[in-house]
Short mmCIF file of C-alpha atoms in Angstrom, two decimals:
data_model
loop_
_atom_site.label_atom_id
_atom_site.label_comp_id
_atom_site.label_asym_id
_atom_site.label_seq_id
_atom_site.Cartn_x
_atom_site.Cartn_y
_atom_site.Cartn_z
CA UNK A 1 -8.21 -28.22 7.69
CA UNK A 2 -8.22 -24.56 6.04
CA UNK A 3 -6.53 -24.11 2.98
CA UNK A 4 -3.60 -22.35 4.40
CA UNK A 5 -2.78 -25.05 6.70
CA UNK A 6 -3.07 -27.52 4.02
CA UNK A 7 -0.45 -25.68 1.68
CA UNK A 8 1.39 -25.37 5.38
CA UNK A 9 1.44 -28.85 6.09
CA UNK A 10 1.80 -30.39 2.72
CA UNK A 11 4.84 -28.25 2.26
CA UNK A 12 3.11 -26.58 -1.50
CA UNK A 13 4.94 -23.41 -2.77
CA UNK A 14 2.46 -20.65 -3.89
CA UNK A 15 4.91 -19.76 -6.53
CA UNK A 16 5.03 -23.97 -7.93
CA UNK A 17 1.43 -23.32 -7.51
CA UNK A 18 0.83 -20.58 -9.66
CA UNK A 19 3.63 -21.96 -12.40
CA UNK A 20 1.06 -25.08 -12.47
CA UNK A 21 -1.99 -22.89 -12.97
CA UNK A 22 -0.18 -21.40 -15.32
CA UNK A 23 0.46 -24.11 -17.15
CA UNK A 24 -2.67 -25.51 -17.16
CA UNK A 25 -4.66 -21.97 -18.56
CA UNK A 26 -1.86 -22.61 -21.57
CA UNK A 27 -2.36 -26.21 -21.93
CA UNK A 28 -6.09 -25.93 -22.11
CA UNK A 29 -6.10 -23.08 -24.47
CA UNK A 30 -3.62 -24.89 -26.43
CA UNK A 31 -5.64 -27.83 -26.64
CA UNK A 32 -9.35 -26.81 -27.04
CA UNK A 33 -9.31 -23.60 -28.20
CA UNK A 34 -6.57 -24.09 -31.12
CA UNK A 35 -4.41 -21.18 -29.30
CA UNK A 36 -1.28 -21.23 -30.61
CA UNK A 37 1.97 -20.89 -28.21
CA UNK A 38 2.88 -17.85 -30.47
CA UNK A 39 -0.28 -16.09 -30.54
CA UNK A 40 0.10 -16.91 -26.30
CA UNK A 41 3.51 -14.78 -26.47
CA UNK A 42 2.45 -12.31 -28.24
CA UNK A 43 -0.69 -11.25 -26.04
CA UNK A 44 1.93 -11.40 -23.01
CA UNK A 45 4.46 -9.33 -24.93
CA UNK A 46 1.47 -6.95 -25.39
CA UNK A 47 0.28 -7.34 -21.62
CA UNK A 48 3.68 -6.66 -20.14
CA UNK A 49 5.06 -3.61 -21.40
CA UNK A 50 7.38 -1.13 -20.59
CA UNK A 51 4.28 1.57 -19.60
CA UNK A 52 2.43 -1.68 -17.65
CA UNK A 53 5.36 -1.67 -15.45
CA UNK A 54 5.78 2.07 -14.85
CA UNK A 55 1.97 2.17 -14.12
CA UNK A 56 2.48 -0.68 -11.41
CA UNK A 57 5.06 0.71 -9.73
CA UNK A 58 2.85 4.23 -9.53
CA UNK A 59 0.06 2.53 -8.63
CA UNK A 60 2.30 0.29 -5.67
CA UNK A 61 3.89 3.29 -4.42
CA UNK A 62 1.17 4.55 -2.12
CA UNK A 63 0.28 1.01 -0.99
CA UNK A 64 3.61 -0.10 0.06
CA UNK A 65 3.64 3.70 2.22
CA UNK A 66 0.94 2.59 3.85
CA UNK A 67 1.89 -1.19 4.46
CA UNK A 68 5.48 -0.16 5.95
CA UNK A 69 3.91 2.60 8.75
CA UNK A 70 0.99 -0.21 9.58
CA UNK A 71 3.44 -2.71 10.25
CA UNK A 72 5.37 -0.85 12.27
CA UNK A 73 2.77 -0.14 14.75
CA UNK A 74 1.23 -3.56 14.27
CA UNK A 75 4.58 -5.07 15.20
CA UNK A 76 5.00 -2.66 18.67
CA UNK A 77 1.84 -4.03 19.41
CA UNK A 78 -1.13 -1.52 18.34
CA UNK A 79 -3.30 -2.64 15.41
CA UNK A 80 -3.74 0.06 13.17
CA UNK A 81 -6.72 -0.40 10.84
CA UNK A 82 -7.42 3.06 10.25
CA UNK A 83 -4.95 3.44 7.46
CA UNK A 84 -7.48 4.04 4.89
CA UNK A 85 -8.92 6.78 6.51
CA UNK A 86 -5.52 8.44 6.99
CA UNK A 87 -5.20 8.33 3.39
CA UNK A 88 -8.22 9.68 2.46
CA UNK A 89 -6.85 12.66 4.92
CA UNK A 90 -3.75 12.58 3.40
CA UNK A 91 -5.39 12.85 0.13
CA UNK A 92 -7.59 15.96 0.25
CA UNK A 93 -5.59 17.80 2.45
CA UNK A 94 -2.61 17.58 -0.48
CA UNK A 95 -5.85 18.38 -2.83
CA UNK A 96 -6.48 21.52 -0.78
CA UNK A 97 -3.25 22.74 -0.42
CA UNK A 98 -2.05 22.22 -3.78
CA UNK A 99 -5.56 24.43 -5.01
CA UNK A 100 -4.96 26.79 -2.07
CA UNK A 101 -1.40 27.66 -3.15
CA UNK A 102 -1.78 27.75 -6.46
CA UNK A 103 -5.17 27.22 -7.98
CA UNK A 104 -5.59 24.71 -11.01
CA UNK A 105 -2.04 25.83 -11.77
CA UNK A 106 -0.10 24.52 -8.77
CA UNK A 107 3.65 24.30 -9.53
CA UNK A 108 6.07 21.26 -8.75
CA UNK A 109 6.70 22.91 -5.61
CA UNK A 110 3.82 23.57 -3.97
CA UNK A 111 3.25 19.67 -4.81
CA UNK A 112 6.02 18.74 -2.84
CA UNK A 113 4.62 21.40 -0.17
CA UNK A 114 1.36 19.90 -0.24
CA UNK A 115 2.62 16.29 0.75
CA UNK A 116 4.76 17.89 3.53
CA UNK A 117 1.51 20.00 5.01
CA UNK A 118 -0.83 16.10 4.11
CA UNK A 119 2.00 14.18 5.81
CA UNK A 120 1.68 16.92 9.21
CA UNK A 121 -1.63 16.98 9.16
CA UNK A 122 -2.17 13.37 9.07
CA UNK A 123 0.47 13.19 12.02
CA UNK A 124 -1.19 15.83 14.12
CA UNK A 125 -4.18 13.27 13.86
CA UNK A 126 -2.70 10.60 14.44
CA UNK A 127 -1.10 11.59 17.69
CA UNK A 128 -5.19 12.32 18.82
CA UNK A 129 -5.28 8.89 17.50
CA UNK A 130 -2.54 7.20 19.47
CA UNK A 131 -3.71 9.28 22.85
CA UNK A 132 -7.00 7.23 22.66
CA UNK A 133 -5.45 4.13 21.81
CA UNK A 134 -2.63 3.39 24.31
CA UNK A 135 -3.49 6.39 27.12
CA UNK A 136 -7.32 5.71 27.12
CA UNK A 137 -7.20 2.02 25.76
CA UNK A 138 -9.60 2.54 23.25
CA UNK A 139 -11.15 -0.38 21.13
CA UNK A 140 -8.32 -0.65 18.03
CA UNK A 141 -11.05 -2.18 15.82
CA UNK A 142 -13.54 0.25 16.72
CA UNK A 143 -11.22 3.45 16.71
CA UNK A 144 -9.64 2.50 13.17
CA UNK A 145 -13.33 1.57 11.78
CA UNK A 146 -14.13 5.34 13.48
CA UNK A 147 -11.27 6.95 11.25
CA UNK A 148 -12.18 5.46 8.54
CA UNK A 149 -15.98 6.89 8.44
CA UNK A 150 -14.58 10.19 9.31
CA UNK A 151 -12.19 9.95 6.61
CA UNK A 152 -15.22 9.04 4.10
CA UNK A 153 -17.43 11.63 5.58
CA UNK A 154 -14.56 14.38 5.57
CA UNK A 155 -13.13 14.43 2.35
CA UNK A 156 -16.47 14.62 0.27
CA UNK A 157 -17.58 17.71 2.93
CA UNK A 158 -14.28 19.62 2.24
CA UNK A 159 -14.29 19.03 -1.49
CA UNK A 160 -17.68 20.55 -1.63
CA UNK A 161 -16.62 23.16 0.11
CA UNK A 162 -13.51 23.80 -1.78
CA UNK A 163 -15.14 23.40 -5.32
CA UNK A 164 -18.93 22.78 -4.92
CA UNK A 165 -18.40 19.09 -5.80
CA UNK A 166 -17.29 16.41 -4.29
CA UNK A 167 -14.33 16.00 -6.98
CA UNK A 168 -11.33 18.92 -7.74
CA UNK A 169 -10.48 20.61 -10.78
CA UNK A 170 -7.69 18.98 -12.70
CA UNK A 171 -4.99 20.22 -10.38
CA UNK A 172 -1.34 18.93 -11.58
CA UNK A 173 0.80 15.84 -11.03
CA UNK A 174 4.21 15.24 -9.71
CA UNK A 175 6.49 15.55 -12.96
CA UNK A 176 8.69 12.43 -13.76
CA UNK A 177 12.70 13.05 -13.92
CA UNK A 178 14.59 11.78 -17.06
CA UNK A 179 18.34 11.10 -17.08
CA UNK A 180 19.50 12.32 -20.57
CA UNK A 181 21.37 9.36 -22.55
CA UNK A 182 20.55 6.48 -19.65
CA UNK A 183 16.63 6.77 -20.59
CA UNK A 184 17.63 5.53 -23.82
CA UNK A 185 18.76 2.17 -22.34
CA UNK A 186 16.40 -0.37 -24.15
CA UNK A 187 13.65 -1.55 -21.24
CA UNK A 188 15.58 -0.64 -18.57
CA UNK A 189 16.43 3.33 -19.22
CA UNK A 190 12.71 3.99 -19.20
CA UNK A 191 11.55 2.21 -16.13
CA UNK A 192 15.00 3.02 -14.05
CA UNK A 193 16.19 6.53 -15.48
CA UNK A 194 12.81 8.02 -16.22
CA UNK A 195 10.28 7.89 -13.40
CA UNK A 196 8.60 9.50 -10.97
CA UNK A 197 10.75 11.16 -7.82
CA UNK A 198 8.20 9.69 -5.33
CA UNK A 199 8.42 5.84 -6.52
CA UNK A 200 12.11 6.52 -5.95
CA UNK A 201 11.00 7.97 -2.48
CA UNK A 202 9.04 4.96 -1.77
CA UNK A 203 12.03 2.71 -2.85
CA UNK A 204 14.27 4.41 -0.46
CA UNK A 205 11.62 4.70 2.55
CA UNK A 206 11.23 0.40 1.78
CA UNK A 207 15.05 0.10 2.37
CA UNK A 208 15.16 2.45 5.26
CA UNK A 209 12.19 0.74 6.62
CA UNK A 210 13.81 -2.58 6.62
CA UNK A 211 17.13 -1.38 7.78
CA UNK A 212 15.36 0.45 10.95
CA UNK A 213 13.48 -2.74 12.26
CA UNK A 214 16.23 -5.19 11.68
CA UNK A 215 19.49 -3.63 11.92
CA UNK A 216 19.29 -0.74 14.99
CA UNK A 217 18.56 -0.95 18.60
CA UNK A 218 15.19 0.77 18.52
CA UNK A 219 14.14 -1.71 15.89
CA UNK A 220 14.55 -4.50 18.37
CA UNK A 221 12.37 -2.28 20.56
CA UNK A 222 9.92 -1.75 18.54
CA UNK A 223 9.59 -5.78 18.01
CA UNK A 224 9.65 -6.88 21.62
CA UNK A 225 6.71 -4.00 22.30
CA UNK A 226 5.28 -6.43 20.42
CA UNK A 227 6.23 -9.50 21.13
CA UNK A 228 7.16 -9.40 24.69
CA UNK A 229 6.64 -6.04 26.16
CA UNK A 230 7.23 -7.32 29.73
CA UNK A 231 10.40 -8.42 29.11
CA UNK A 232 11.27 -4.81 27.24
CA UNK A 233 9.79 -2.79 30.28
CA UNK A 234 11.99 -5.18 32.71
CA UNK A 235 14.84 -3.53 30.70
CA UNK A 236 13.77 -0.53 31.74
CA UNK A 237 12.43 1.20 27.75
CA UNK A 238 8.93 2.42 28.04
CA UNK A 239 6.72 0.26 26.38
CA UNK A 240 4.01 2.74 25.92
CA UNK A 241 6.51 5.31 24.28
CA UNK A 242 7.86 3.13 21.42
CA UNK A 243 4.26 2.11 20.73
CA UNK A 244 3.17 6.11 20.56
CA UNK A 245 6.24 6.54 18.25
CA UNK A 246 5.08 4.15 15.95
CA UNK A 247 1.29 4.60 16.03
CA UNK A 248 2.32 8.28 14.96
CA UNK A 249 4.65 7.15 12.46
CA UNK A 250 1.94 4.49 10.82
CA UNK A 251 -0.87 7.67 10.05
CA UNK A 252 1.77 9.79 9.08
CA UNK A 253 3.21 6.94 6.23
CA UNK A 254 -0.59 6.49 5.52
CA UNK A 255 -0.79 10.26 5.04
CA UNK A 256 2.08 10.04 2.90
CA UNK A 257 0.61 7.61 0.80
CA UNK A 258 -2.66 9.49 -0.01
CA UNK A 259 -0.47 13.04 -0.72
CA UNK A 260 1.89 10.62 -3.11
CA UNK A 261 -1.83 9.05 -5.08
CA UNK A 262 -3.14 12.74 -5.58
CA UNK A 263 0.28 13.44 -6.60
CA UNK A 264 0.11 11.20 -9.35
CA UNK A 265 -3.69 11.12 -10.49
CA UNK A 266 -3.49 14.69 -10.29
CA UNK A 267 -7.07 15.66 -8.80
CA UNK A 268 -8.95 14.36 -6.04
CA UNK A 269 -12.16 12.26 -6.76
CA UNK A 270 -14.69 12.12 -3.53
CA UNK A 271 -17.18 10.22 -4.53
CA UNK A 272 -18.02 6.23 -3.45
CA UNK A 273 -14.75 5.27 -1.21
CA UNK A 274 -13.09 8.28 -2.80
CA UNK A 275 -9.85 7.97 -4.66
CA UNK A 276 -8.38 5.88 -2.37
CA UNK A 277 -11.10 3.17 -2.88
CA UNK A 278 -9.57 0.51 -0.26
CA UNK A 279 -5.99 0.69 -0.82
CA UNK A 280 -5.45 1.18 2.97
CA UNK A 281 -6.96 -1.69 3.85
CA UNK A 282 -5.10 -3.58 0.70
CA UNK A 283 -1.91 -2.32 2.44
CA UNK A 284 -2.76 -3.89 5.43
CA UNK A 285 -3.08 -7.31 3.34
CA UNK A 286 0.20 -5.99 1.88
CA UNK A 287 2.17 -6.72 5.19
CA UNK A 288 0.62 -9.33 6.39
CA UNK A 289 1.10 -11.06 3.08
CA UNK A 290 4.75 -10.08 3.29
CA UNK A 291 4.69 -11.51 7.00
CA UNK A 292 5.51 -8.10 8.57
CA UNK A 293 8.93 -7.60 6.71
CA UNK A 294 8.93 -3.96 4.52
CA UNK A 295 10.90 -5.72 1.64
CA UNK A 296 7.95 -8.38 2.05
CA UNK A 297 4.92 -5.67 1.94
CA UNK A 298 6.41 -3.60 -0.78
CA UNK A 299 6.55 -6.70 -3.35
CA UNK A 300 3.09 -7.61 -2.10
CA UNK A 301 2.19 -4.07 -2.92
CA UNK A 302 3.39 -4.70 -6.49
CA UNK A 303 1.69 -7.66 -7.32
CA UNK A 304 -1.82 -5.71 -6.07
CA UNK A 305 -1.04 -2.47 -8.21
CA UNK A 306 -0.27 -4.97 -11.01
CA UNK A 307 -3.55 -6.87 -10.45
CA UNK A 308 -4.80 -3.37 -10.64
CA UNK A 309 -3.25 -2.14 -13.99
CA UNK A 310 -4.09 -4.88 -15.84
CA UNK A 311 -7.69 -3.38 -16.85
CA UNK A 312 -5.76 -0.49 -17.96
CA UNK A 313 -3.32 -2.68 -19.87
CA UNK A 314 -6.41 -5.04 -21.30
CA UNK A 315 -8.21 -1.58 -22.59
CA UNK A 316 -4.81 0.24 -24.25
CA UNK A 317 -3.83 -2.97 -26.02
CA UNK A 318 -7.04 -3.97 -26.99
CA UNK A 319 -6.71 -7.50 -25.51
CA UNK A 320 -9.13 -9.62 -26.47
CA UNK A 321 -10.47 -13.63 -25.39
CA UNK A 322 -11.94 -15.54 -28.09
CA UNK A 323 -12.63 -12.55 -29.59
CA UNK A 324 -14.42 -10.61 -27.13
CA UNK A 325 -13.03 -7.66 -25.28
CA UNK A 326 -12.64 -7.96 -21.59
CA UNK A 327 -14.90 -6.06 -19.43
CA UNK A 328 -13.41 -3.42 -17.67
CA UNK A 329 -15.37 -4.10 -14.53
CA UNK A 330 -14.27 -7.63 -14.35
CA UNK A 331 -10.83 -6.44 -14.38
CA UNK A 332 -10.99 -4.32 -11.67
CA UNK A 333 -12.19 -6.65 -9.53
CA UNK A 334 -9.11 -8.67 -9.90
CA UNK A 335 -6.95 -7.14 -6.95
CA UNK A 336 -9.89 -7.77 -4.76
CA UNK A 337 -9.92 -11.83 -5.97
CA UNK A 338 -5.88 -11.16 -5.49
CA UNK A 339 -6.38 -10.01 -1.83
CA UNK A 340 -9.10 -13.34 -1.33
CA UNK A 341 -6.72 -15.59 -2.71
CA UNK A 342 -3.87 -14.46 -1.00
CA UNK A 343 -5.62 -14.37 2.76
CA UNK A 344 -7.09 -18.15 1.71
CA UNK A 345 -3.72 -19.65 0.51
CA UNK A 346 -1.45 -16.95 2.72
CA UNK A 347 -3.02 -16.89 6.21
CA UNK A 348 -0.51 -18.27 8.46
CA UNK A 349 1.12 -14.86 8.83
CA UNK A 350 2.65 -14.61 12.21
CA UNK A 351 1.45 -12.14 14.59
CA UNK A 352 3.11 -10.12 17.44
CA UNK A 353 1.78 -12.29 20.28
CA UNK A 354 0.74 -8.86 22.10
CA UNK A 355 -0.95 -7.10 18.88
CA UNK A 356 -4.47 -5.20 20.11
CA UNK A 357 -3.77 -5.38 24.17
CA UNK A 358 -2.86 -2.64 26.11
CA UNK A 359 0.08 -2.50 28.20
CA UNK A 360 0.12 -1.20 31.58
CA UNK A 361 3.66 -0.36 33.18
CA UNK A 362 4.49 -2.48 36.53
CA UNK A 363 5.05 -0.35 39.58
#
């Protein structure tokens, strides 16, 4: 028995779960290390601060973009694991049009420019994309993996074309708005009233999301491509259309996300797995995690980004255990032990029970 099925069967909560960890890290320090319980709320006062939580939610943003548009085509029926190579596109292309448009001195507009030209670009490929998926039934495994080493390949040539390195200039980032009066609202002013306009974006694009698949007719399309595209071709919608529609619509969120991660780091980095550095495939954890639901994948996306932030949070507040400063590399591996835990104790996601086969219209 795997454990997923046991925490299935035996009817555990992941969240009682993690309360008993917990418990148990604060018992033991307690206990053998002489910890006190105020020195315990103190670190976690310093841990979770007001900037922590602004850097999560920047640092969920692009993965919860990503997450929504793959789980829309996932649930019409077309697995779409080329998400991290459609940000990557996203990314540079935002990189180079942002530098072509203005230089090292691009203004807030020709950011918001650059994300529109990412997000078409990324759309123009993806309907190449979708054409060799559902026209020419390519292999979905094979055709995302493909993306993704073009993606990797791509970026690195263009930079060096662009700049004569595979990494930009320091370009410019997406400015944060600030609601006079309201940002002075202790906690919450500064989180709510002074952000950045694309978290908001991503916020609203969540809600939409949800509202879409649930509450309107096409959603319910979109759900039986999946699910039972027989029955949805009997009632005479094209099966293959809805899928193209959201096939199109998962590169061009993934797009999205890349634009909105150079919008915030502010210049593109090429080198290893480039900026993006597996946050497409993290996203497709994200809504599998949150069982296909965009409320579901966004929240998932949070908890990575925060996994994510903590070696930033460690470093700035100088967090120390038993007097030793944690290394930064072990800390960025904790999103990645995130993702492993989560598949391990999370894997009875259900699937669209037509996800990855090709539908051919009855004559």
């Amino acid at each position: 028995m795997s454990v997923a099925d046991y925490t299935s069967s035996r009817g555990v909560r992941i969240s009682g779960l993690v309360v008993l960890v917990l418990a148990a890290l604060v018992g033991v320090s307690v206990v053998f290390f002489g910890v006190s319980l105020d020195d315990i709320w103190v670190t976690l006062r310093r841990i979770f601060t007001v900037g922590f939580i602004n850097r999560t939610l920047v640092g969920a943003a692009p993965i919860a973009l990503a997450a929504i548009g793959g789980l829309y085509a996932e649930k019409s029926g077309v697995f779409n694991i080329g998400l991290e190579g459609f940000m990557i596109f996203g990314a540079i292309t935002a990189a180079a049009t942002m530098y072509g448009m203005g230089g090292t001195s691009p203004s807030q507009p020709h950011i918001w420019l650059a994300i529109a030209i990412a997000v078409a670009f990324t759309l123009v490929l993806t309907v190449l994309y979708a054409v060799l998926l559902i026209r020419y039934k390519a292999d979905q495994i094979v055709a995302g993996l493909a993306i993704w080493f073009m993606g990797l390949g791509f970026a690195p040539f263009a930079a060096s074309l662009l700049w004569d390195t595979v990494r930009s200039p320091g370009l410019a980032s997406i400015n944060h708005y600030s609601i006079p009066y309201l940002v002075e609202i202790p906690y919450v002013g500064s989180i709510v009233f002074s952000q950045s306009p694309l978290v908001v974006l991503t916020l609203i694009m969540v809600i939409a999301a949800w509202v879409f698949l649930y509450r309107t007719r096409y959603g319910y399309w979109i759900q039986a491509a999946g699910d039972n595209p027989k029955a949805l071709d009997t009632a005479g919608i094209d099966v293959n259309r809805v899928r193209y529609a959201t096939v199109i619509f998962s590169g061009a969120m993934a797009g999205l996300g890349g634009a909105v991660l150079l919008a915030h780091a502010g210049d593109f980095i090429g080198t290893g797995d480039t900026m993006v550095d597996g946050r497409g495939w993290i996203a497709i954890v994200a809504y599998l995690f949150g069982n296909y639901n965009p409320i579901g994948a966004a929240l998932a996306a949070l908890l990575f980004a925060g996994l994510d932030m903590l070696q930033i949070q460690f470093q700035t507040a100088d967090i120390t255990i038993m007097g030793r400063a944690i290394s930064a590399r072990l800390m960025g591996l904790a999103p990645y032990v995130g993702v492993i835990v989560v598949l391990t104790l999370w894997g009875k996601t259900r699937m669209p029970s037509s996800v990855g086969e090709p539908y051919e219209k009855e004559e």
